[in-house]
mmCIF file of C-alpha atoms in Angstrom:
data_model
loop_
_atom_site.group_PDB
_atom_site.id
_atom_site.type_symbol
_atom_site.label_atom_id
_atom_site.label_comp_id
_atom_site.label_asym_id
_atom_site.label_seq_id
_atom_site.Cartn_x
_atom_site.Cartn_y
_atom_site.Cartn_z
ATOM 1 C CA UNK Z 1 111.636 190.683 -126.096
ATOM 2 C CA UNK Z 2 111.052 193.754 -123.903
ATOM 3 C CA UNK Z 3 114.593 193.194 -122.400
ATOM 4 C CA UNK Z 4 116.152 193.138 -125.667
ATOM 5 C CA UNK Z 5 114.329 196.339 -126.703
ATOM 6 C CA UNK Z 6 115.285 198.188 -123.339
ATOM 7 C CA UNK Z 7 118.853 196.945 -123.920
ATOM 8 C CA UNK Z 8 118.930 198.371 -127.449
ATOM 9 C CA UNK Z 9 117.661 201.868 -126.197
ATOM 10 C CA UNK Z 10 120.139 201.667 -123.225
ATOM 11 C CA UNK Z 11 123.025 201.052 -125.897
ATOM 12 C CA UNK Z 12 121.885 203.808 -128.313
ATOM 13 C CA UNK Z 13 121.649 206.336 -125.588
ATOM 14 C CA UNK Z 14 125.094 205.520 -124.356
ATOM 15 C CA UNK Z 15 126.379 205.680 -127.723
ATOM 16 C CA UNK Z 16 124.794 208.942 -128.903
ATOM 17 C CA UNK Z 17 126.466 211.435 -130.806
ATOM 18 C CA UNK Z 18 129.143 208.837 -131.595
ATOM 19 C CA UNK Z 19 130.600 208.980 -128.354
ATOM 20 C CA UNK Z 20 130.352 206.346 -125.458
ATOM 21 C CA UNK Z 21 129.629 208.119 -122.019
ATOM 22 C CA UNK Z 22 131.431 206.223 -119.300
ATOM 23 C CA UNK Z 23 130.496 206.705 -115.636
ATOM 24 C CA UNK Z 24 133.043 206.263 -113.206
ATOM 25 C CA UNK Z 25 131.701 204.910 -109.807
ATOM 26 C CA UNK Z 26 134.173 204.156 -106.902
ATOM 27 C CA UNK Z 27 132.936 202.013 -104.027
ATOM 28 C CA UNK Z 28 134.988 201.146 -101.092
ATOM 29 C CA UNK Z 29 133.200 198.197 -99.458
ATOM 30 C CA UNK Z 30 135.716 197.663 -96.661
ATOM 31 C CA UNK Z 31 134.420 200.279 -94.232
ATOM 32 C CA UNK Z 32 131.611 198.712 -92.102
ATOM 33 C CA UNK Z 33 128.418 200.775 -93.155
ATOM 34 C CA UNK Z 34 124.903 200.018 -93.714
ATOM 35 C CA UNK Z 35 125.121 200.958 -97.335
ATOM 36 C CA UNK Z 36 128.077 198.728 -98.041
ATOM 37 C CA UNK Z 37 126.297 195.854 -96.145
ATOM 38 C CA UNK Z 38 123.097 196.480 -98.328
ATOM 39 C CA UNK Z 39 125.401 196.988 -101.397
ATOM 40 C CA UNK Z 40 126.949 193.535 -100.601
ATOM 41 C CA UNK Z 41 123.670 191.776 -100.254
ATOM 42 C CA UNK Z 42 122.318 193.401 -103.541
ATOM 43 C CA UNK Z 43 125.361 191.850 -105.356
ATOM 44 C CA UNK Z 44 124.945 188.391 -103.702
ATOM 45 C CA UNK Z 45 122.175 187.764 -101.410
ATOM 46 C CA UNK Z 46 123.434 186.747 -98.013
ATOM 47 C CA UNK Z 47 126.747 188.415 -98.363
ATOM 48 C CA UNK Z 48 125.740 191.409 -96.333
ATOM 49 C CA UNK Z 49 124.677 189.116 -93.376
ATOM 50 C CA UNK Z 50 128.100 187.594 -93.645
ATOM 51 C CA UNK Z 51 129.556 191.233 -93.317
ATOM 52 C CA UNK Z 52 127.324 191.804 -90.327
ATOM 53 C CA UNK Z 53 128.754 188.713 -88.799
ATOM 54 C CA UNK Z 54 125.382 186.796 -89.037
ATOM 55 C CA UNK Z 55 126.959 183.724 -90.770
ATOM 56 C CA UNK Z 56 123.935 181.217 -90.347
ATOM 57 C CA UNK Z 57 121.193 183.839 -91.646
ATOM 58 C CA UNK Z 58 123.502 184.638 -94.456
ATOM 59 C CA UNK Z 59 123.634 180.954 -95.346
ATOM 60 C CA UNK Z 60 119.922 180.621 -95.161
ATOM 61 C CA UNK Z 61 119.149 183.818 -96.920
ATOM 62 C CA UNK Z 62 121.547 182.687 -99.966
ATOM 63 C CA UNK Z 63 120.106 179.166 -99.898
ATOM 64 C CA UNK Z 64 116.728 180.366 -99.988
ATOM 65 C CA UNK Z 65 117.534 182.770 -102.844
ATOM 66 C CA UNK Z 66 119.253 180.242 -104.714
ATOM 67 C CA UNK Z 67 117.092 177.502 -104.603
ATOM 68 C CA UNK Z 68 113.828 179.473 -105.292
ATOM 69 C CA UNK Z 69 115.633 181.421 -108.377
ATOM 70 C CA UNK Z 70 116.682 177.743 -109.735
ATOM 71 C CA UNK Z 71 113.267 176.555 -109.154
ATOM 72 C CA UNK Z 72 111.715 179.424 -110.853
ATOM 73 C CA UNK Z 73 113.819 179.013 -113.989
ATOM 74 C CA UNK Z 74 113.491 175.114 -113.965
ATOM 75 C CA UNK Z 75 109.592 175.558 -113.913
ATOM 76 C CA UNK Z 76 109.375 178.462 -116.404
ATOM 77 C CA UNK Z 77 111.345 176.240 -118.888
ATOM 78 C CA UNK Z 78 108.884 173.290 -118.076
ATOM 79 C CA UNK Z 79 105.984 175.465 -118.695
ATOM 80 C CA UNK Z 80 107.504 176.520 -121.951
ATOM 81 C CA UNK Z 81 108.250 173.104 -123.047
ATOM 82 C CA UNK Z 82 104.421 171.762 -122.047
ATOM 83 C CA UNK Z 83 102.968 174.972 -124.001
ATOM 84 C CA UNK Z 84 104.914 174.158 -127.004
ATOM 85 C CA UNK Z 85 103.896 170.519 -126.909
ATOM 86 C CA UNK Z 86 100.058 171.773 -126.291
ATOM 87 C CA UNK Z 87 100.395 173.873 -129.313
ATOM 88 C CA UNK Z 88 101.835 171.327 -131.553
ATOM 89 C CA UNK Z 89 99.067 168.741 -130.793
ATOM 90 C CA UNK Z 90 96.301 171.571 -130.365
ATOM 91 C CA UNK Z 91 93.719 169.528 -128.088
ATOM 92 C CA UNK Z 92 91.763 172.208 -126.164
ATOM 93 C CA UNK Z 93 91.745 171.597 -122.408
ATOM 94 C CA UNK Z 94 93.767 168.573 -122.443
ATOM 95 C CA UNK Z 95 96.432 167.193 -119.938
ATOM 96 C CA UNK Z 96 99.527 169.141 -121.718
ATOM 97 C CA UNK Z 97 97.599 172.570 -121.080
ATOM 98 C CA UNK Z 98 97.075 171.456 -117.568
ATOM 99 C CA UNK Z 99 100.611 170.784 -117.149
ATOM 100 C CA UNK Z 100 101.547 174.056 -118.764
ATOM 101 C CA UNK Z 101 99.231 175.892 -116.169
ATOM 102 C CA UNK Z 102 100.587 173.976 -113.153
ATOM 103 C CA UNK Z 103 104.263 174.546 -114.253
ATOM 104 C CA UNK Z 104 103.585 178.383 -114.891
ATOM 105 C CA UNK Z 105 101.843 178.905 -111.568
ATOM 106 C CA UNK Z 106 104.633 177.042 -109.643
ATOM 107 C CA UNK Z 107 107.361 179.218 -111.547
ATOM 108 C CA UNK Z 108 105.297 182.317 -110.665
ATOM 109 C CA UNK Z 109 105.522 181.130 -106.733
ATOM 110 C CA UNK Z 110 109.037 180.564 -106.993
ATOM 111 C CA UNK Z 111 109.680 183.832 -108.529
ATOM 112 C CA UNK Z 112 107.962 185.782 -105.923
ATOM 113 C CA UNK Z 113 109.911 184.022 -103.147
ATOM 114 C CA UNK Z 114 113.044 184.639 -104.807
ATOM 115 C CA UNK Z 115 112.268 188.272 -105.315
ATOM 116 C CA UNK Z 116 110.981 188.541 -101.771
ATOM 117 C CA UNK Z 117 114.154 186.885 -100.265
ATOM 118 C CA UNK Z 118 116.328 189.144 -102.616
ATOM 119 C CA UNK Z 119 114.509 192.225 -100.950
ATOM 120 C CA UNK Z 120 114.824 190.867 -97.440
ATOM 121 C CA UNK Z 121 118.451 190.076 -97.882
ATOM 122 C CA UNK Z 122 119.179 193.792 -98.838
ATOM 123 C CA UNK Z 123 116.966 195.413 -96.309
ATOM 124 C CA UNK Z 124 118.114 192.979 -93.385
ATOM 125 C CA UNK Z 125 121.836 193.704 -94.004
ATOM 126 C CA UNK Z 126 120.895 197.527 -94.273
ATOM 127 C CA UNK Z 127 119.022 197.838 -91.015
ATOM 128 C CA UNK Z 128 121.178 195.259 -88.952
ATOM 129 C CA UNK Z 129 124.222 197.197 -89.944
ATOM 130 C CA UNK Z 130 122.616 200.326 -88.861
ATOM 131 C CA UNK Z 131 121.892 198.884 -85.605
ATOM 132 C CA UNK Z 132 125.576 197.771 -85.378
ATOM 133 C CA UNK Z 133 127.272 200.890 -86.796
ATOM 134 C CA UNK Z 134 127.032 204.472 -85.089
ATOM 135 C CA UNK Z 135 125.453 206.992 -87.503
ATOM 136 C CA UNK Z 136 127.257 209.350 -89.756
ATOM 137 C CA UNK Z 137 126.329 211.614 -92.138
ATOM 138 C CA UNK Z 138 126.802 210.720 -95.766
ATOM 139 C CA UNK Z 139 126.426 212.525 -99.149
ATOM 140 C CA UNK Z 140 125.361 210.996 -102.252
ATOM 141 C CA UNK Z 141 124.808 213.074 -105.456
ATOM 142 C CA UNK Z 142 123.926 212.188 -109.127
ATOM 143 C CA UNK Z 143 124.876 214.772 -111.215
ATOM 144 C CA UNK Z 144 124.788 216.018 -114.825
ATOM 145 C CA UNK Z 145 126.822 218.724 -116.431
ATOM 146 C CA UNK Z 146 125.484 219.769 -119.660
ATOM 147 C CA UNK Z 147 128.539 222.124 -120.497
ATOM 148 C CA UNK Z 148 130.731 219.183 -120.478
ATOM 149 C CA UNK Z 149 128.086 216.548 -121.362
ATOM 150 C CA UNK Z 150 129.255 214.599 -118.403
ATOM 151 C CA UNK Z 151 127.340 212.651 -115.707
ATOM 152 C CA UNK Z 152 128.512 210.749 -112.530
ATOM 153 C CA UNK Z 153 127.819 209.919 -108.986
ATOM 154 C CA UNK Z 154 129.357 211.659 -105.876
ATOM 155 C CA UNK Z 155 129.739 210.073 -102.726
ATOM 156 C CA UNK Z 156 131.211 211.245 -99.693
ATOM 157 C CA UNK Z 157 131.096 211.909 -95.971
ATOM 158 C CA UNK Z 158 130.265 215.292 -94.199
ATOM 159 C CA UNK Z 159 132.118 216.169 -91.063
ATOM 160 C CA UNK Z 160 131.447 218.878 -88.495
ATOM 161 C CA UNK Z 161 134.273 220.932 -87.498
#
């Protein structure tokens, strides 16, 4: 329910004054930088490790994330099904409620591991690429121009001359 409300508020903000505001973000993921490695892992966990030429680690990270995410969704649906059956029968403290609690705690454990593996994938891709790639100076700005009612993101590189 909260997600639906947040999505509605976001749509209303984007469509305020009857005009949709488009944000143009260009990302060149070809250059081997720590940011690009992290973005790749943020999109698909393990892709940043592949980008850093750590194929085995990428497979493990992707596999752990995928299996724990699937497990979280599966046990969450099982918990909801058990709870609906428990509500329908209304037996307090019965085996259906115990099933619900067991499925819910298993779903929470899988969710925690999935989130942790996602964060690990992004951080590992970034810091590994940082060790591989020499440091450069980058500029990343988020801006809003009230006169033109325009917002955007600027990304560039600083050069010393």
